[in-house]
PDB file of C-alpha atoms in Angstrom:
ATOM      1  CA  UNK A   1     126.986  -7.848  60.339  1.00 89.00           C
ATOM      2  CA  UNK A   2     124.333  -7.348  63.276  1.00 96.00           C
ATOM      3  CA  UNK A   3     121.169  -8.776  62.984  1.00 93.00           C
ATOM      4  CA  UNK A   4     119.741  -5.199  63.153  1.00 96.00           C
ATOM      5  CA  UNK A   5     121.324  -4.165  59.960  1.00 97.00           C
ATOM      6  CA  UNK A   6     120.583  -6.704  58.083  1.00 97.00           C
ATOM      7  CA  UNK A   7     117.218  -6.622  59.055  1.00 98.00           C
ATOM      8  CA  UNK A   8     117.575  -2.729  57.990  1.00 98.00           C
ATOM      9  CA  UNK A   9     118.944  -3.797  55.001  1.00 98.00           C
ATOM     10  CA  UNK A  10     115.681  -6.325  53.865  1.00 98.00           C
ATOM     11  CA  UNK A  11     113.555  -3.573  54.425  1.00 98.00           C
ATOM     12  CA  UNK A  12     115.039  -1.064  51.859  1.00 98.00           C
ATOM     13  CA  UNK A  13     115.204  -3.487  49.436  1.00 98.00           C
ATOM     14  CA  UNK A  14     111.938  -4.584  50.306  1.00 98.00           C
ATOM     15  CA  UNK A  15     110.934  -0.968  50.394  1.00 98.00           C
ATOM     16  CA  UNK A  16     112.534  -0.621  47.002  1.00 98.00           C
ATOM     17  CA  UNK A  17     110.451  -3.590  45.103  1.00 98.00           C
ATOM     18  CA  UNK A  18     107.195  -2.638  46.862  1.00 98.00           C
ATOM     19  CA  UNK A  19     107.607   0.538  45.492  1.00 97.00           C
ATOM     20  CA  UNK A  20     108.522   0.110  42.168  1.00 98.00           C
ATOM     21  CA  UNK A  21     105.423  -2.129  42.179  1.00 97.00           C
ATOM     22  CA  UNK A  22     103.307   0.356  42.994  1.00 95.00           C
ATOM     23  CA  UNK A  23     104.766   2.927  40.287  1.00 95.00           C
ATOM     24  CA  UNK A  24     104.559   0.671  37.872  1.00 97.00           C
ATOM     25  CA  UNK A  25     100.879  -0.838  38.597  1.00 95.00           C
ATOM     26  CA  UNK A  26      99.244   3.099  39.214  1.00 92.00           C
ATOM     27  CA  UNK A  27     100.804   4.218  36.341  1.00 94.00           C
ATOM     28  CA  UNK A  28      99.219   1.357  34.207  1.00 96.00           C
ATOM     29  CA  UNK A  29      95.579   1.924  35.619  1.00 93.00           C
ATOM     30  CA  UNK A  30      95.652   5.465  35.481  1.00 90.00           C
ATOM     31  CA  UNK A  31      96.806   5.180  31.357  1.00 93.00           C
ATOM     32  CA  UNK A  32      93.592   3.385  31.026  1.00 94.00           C
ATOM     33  CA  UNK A  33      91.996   6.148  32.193  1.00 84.00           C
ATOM     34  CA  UNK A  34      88.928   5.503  34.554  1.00 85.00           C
ATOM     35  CA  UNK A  35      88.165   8.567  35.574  1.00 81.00           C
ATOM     36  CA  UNK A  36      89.379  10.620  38.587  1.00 77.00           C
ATOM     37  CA  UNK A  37      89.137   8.042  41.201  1.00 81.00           C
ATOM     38  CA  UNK A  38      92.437   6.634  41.828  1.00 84.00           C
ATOM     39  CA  UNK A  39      91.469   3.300  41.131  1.00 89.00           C
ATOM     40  CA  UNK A  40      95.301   2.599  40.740  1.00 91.00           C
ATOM     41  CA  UNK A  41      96.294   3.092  44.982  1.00 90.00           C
ATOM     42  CA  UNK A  42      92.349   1.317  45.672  1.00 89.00           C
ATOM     43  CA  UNK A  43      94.151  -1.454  44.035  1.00 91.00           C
ATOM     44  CA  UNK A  44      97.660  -1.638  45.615  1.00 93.00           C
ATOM     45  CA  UNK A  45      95.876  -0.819  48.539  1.00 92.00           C
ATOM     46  CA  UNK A  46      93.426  -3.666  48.238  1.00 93.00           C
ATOM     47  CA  UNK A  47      96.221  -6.243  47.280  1.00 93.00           C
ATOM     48  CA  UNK A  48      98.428  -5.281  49.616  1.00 94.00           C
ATOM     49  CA  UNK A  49      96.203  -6.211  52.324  1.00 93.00           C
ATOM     50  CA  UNK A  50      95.160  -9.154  50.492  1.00 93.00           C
ATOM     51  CA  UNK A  51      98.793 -10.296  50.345  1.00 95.00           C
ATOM     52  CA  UNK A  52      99.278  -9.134  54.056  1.00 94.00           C
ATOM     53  CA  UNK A  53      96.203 -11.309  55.407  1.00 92.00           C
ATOM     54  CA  UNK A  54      98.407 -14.646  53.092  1.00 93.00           C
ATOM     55  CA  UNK A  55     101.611 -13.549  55.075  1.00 94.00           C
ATOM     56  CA  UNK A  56     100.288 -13.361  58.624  1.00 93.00           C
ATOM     57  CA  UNK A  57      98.557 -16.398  58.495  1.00 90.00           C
ATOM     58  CA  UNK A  58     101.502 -17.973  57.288  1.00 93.00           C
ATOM     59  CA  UNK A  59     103.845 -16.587  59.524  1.00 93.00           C
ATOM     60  CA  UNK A  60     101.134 -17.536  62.571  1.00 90.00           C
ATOM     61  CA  UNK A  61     101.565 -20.867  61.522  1.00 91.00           C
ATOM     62  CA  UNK A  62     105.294 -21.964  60.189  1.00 92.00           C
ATOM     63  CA  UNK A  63     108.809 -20.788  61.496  1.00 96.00           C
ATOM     64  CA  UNK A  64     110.087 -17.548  58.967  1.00 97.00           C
ATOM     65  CA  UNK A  65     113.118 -15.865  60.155  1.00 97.00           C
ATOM     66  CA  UNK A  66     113.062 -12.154  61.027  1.00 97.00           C
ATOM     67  CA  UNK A  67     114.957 -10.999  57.801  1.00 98.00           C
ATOM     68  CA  UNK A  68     112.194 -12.642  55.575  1.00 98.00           C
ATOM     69  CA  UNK A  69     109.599 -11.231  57.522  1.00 98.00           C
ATOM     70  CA  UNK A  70     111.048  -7.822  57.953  1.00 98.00           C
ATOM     71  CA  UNK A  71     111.637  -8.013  54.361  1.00 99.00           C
ATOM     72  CA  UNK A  72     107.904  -8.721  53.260  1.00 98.00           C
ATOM     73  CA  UNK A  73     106.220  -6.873  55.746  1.00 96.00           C
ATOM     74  CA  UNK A  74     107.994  -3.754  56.595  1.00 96.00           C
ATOM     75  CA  UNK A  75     109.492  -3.801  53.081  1.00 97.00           C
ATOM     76  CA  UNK A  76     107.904  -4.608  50.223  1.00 98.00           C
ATOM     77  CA  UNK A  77     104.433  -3.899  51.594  1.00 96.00           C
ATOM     78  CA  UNK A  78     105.402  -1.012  53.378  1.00 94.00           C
ATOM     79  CA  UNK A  79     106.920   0.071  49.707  1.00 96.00           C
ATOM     80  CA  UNK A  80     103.517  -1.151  47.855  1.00 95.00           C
ATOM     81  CA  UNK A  81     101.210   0.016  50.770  1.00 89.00           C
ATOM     82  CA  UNK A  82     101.107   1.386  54.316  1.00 72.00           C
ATOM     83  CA  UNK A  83      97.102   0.734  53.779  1.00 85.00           C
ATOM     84  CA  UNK A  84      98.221  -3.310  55.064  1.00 85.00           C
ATOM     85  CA  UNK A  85      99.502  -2.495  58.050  1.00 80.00           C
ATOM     86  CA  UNK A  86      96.450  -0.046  59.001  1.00 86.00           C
ATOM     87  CA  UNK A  87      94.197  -3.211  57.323  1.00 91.00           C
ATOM     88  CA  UNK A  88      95.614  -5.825  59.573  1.00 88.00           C
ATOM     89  CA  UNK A  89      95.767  -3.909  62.922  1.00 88.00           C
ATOM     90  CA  UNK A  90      92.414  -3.138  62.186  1.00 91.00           C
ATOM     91  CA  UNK A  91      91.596  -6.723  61.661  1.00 93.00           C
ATOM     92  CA  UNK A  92      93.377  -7.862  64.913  1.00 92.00           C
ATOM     93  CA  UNK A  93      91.567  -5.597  67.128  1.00 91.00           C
ATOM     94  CA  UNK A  94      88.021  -6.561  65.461  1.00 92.00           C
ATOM     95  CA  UNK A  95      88.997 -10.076  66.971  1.00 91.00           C
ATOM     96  CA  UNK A  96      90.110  -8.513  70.468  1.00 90.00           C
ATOM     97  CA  UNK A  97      87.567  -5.160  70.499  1.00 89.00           C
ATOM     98  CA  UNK A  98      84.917  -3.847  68.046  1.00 94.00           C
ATOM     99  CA  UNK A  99      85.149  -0.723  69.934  1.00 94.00           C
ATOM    100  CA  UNK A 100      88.850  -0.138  69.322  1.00 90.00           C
ATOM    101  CA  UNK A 101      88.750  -1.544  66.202  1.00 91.00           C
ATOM    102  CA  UNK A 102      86.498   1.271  65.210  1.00 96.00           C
ATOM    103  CA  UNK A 103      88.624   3.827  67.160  1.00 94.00           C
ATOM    104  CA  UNK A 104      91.095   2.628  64.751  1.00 90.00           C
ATOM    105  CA  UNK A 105      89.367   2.831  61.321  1.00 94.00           C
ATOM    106  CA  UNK A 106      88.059   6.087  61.925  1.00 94.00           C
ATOM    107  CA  UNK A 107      90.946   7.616  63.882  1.00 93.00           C
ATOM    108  CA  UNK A 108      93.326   6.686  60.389  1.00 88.00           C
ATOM    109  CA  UNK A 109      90.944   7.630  58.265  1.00 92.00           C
ATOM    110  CA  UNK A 110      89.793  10.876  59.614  1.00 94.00           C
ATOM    111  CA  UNK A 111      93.444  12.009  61.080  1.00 91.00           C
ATOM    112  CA  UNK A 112      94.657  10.912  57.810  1.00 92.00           C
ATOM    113  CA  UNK A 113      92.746  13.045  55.466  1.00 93.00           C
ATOM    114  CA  UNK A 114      92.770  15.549  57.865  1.00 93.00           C
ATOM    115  CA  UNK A 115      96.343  16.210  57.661  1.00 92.00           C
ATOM    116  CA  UNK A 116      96.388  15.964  53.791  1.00 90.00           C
ATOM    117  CA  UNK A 117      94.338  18.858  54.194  1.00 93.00           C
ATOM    118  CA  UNK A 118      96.542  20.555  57.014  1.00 94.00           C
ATOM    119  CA  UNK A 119      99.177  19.837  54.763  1.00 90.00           C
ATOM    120  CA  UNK A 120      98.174  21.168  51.493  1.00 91.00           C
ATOM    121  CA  UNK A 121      96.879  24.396  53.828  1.00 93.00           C
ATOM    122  CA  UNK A 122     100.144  25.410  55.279  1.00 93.00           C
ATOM    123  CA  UNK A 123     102.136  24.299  51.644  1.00 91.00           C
ATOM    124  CA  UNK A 124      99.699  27.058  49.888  1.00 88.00           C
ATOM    125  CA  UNK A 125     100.066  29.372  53.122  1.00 91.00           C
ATOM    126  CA  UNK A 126     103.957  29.349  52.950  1.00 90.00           C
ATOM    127  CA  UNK A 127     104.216  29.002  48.673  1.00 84.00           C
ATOM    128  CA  UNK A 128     102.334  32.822  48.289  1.00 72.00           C
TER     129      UNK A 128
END
């Protein structure tokens, strides 16, 4: 089996915990019902990059093979969050350049609620 597949294949199981995880942990904050904001995803969100910040550092420092990695990363937090990824980029380029680190927040954050709404707007436009 190539080492491309196999990596593949850690990410969809990866992909598979991390999202179960999330199902499972939204689902339990929204039943205690805080109110409408969606504490639930804040949370994944905010773990996710928690748990992504433990990982790099590790991985900076001790020898993980690409599977394991692939498997973490890609997978499991890619399944729990794609906030980590966006949290850790964002963190890498504070340490390179403030000014593309701020490109970065804001061009996720804008382009990404932006095309929720784009989204929803063409879904409504084609549903009537």
């Amino acid at each position: 089996m190539s080492l491309n597949f196999q990596i593949a294949i850690a990410v969809g199981f990866g992909g598979a915990f991390g999202s179960i995880l999330r199902f499972y942990a939204v689902d339990y904050v929204h039943k205690m019902q805080l109110g409408n904001f969606p504490f639930g995803i804040l949370l994944v969100n905010i773990f996710g990059s928690f748990l992504i910040g433990i990982l790099y550092a590790y991985f900076s420092t001790h020898d993980v093979s690409t599977i394991l990695k692939a498997f973490l990363i890609a997978g499991f937090l890619g399944g729990l969050t794609t906030f980590s990824t966006f949290a850790l980029d964002s963190y890498l380029l504070f340490n390179s350049s403030l000014n593309y680190a701020i490109l970065n927040i804001l061009s996720n954050l804008i382009g990404s609620i932006f095309f929720v709404l784009i989204g929803f707007k063409l879904a409504i436009f084609f549903i009537k």
